[in-house]
Amino acid sequence: MSREQAAALDKELNAIYGKLMKKPAETHAGAVGKDGIRATQRLWLAYRDAWMNFGAVRYPSVTSETWAGRLTSRRNVQLQDLLGN
């Protein structure tokens, strides 16, 4: 994956996250709140970075952009599901 592709996925991640934070809060039982999304996103960013560090050691032929792109692409799908799109 190229640096540009990984950057585009990261830009998409930020856009989806921004939409989630602007979305009106749901009040029904079991709804995921903005505080929960924010906390989980921070943890996910640490997870992504840790995976990139691990990948660099364990799989040195795979670029950091590839790790970032794969993980970010999956996270984008998860956040889109929360957004309801």
GROMACS .gro file of C-alpha atoms in nm:
model
   85
    1MET     CA    1   0.000   0.000   0.000
    2SER     CA    2   0.132   0.343  -0.086
    3ARG     CA    3   0.177   0.630   0.157
    4GLU     CA    4  -0.094   0.820  -0.032
    5GLN     CA    5  -0.343   0.534   0.002
    6ALA     CA    6  -0.277   0.503   0.375
    7ALA     CA    7  -0.315   0.880   0.414
    8ALA     CA    8  -0.647   0.870   0.226
    9LEU     CA    9  -0.776   0.597   0.458
   10ASP     CA   10  -0.664   0.799   0.761
   11LYS     CA   11  -0.843   1.104   0.622
   12GLU     CA   12  -1.157   0.893   0.578
   13LEU     CA   13  -1.120   0.768   0.937
   14ASN     CA   14  -1.107   1.125   1.066
   15ALA     CA   15  -1.409   1.225   0.858
   16ILE     CA   16  -1.619   0.933   0.984
   17TYR     CA   17  -1.512   0.997   1.342
   18GLY     CA   18  -1.602   1.365   1.303
   19LYS     CA   19  -1.949   1.272   1.178
   20LEU     CA   20  -1.997   1.039   1.474
   21MET     CA   21  -1.904   1.315   1.717
   22LYS     CA   22  -2.152   1.555   1.551
   23LYS     CA   23  -2.433   1.302   1.539
   24PRO     CA   24  -2.707   1.360   1.798
   25ALA     CA   25  -2.675   1.131   2.097
   26GLU     CA   26  -2.901   0.828   2.101
   27THR     CA   27  -3.090   0.779   2.424
   28HIS     CA   28  -3.226   0.426   2.395
   29ALA     CA   29  -3.097   0.147   2.616
   30GLY     CA   30  -2.772   0.000   2.491
   31ALA     CA   31  -2.681   0.303   2.281
   32VAL     CA   32  -2.310   0.372   2.239
   33GLY     CA   33  -2.232   0.718   2.374
   34LYS     CA   34  -1.984   0.971   2.242
   35ASP     CA   35  -1.763   0.931   2.548
   36GLY     CA   36  -1.742   0.559   2.481
   37ILE     CA   37  -1.662   0.614   2.115
   38ARG     CA   38  -1.395   0.871   2.202
   39ALA     CA   39  -1.232   0.645   2.463
   40THR     CA   40  -1.243   0.344   2.232
   41GLN     CA   41  -1.095   0.543   1.944
   42ARG     CA   42  -0.802   0.651   2.161
   43LEU     CA   43  -0.742   0.290   2.260
   44TRP     CA   44  -0.772   0.179   1.899
   45LEU     CA   45  -0.508   0.434   1.791
   46ALA     CA   46  -0.268   0.290   2.049
   47TYR     CA   47  -0.355  -0.062   1.926
   48ARG     CA   48  -0.288   0.038   1.564
   49ASP     CA   49   0.046   0.194   1.652
   50ALA     CA   50   0.147  -0.111   1.857
   51TRP     CA   51   0.057  -0.339   1.565
   52MET     CA   52   0.263  -0.126   1.330
   53ASN     CA   53   0.562  -0.155   1.567
   54PHE     CA   54   0.513  -0.530   1.601
   55GLY     CA   55   0.471  -0.570   1.226
   56ALA     CA   56   0.795  -0.384   1.159
   57VAL     CA   57   0.983  -0.635   1.375
   58ARG     CA   58   0.797  -0.956   1.290
   59TYR     CA   59   0.730  -0.887   0.921
   60PRO     CA   60   1.001  -0.642   0.808
   61SER     CA   61   0.909  -0.680   0.441
   62VAL     CA   62   0.563  -0.530   0.505
   63THR     CA   63   0.563  -0.151   0.505
   64SER     CA   64   0.421   0.054   0.789
   65GLU     CA   65   0.182   0.209   0.537
   66THR     CA   66   0.043  -0.136   0.460
   67TRP     CA   67  -0.017  -0.208   0.829
   68ALA     CA   68  -0.172   0.135   0.882
   69GLY     CA   69  -0.390   0.098   0.574
   70ARG     CA   70  -0.518  -0.249   0.657
   71LEU     CA   71  -0.599  -0.165   1.017
   72THR     CA   72  -0.749   0.174   0.933
   73SER     CA   73  -0.965   0.026   0.658
   74ARG     CA   74  -1.113  -0.221   0.906
   75ARG     CA   75  -1.168   0.052   1.164
   76ASN     CA   76  -1.343   0.267   0.904
   77VAL     CA   77  -1.595  -0.013   0.849
   78GLN     CA   78  -1.655  -0.040   1.223
   79LEU     CA   79  -1.712   0.333   1.261
   80GLN     CA   80  -1.939   0.340   0.954
   81ASP     CA   81  -2.150   0.073   1.122
   82LEU     CA   82  -2.185   0.295   1.428
   83LEU     CA   83  -2.273   0.587   1.206
   84GLY     CA   84  -2.544   0.380   1.045
   85ASN     CA   85  -2.425   0.418   0.685
   0.00000   0.00000   0.00000
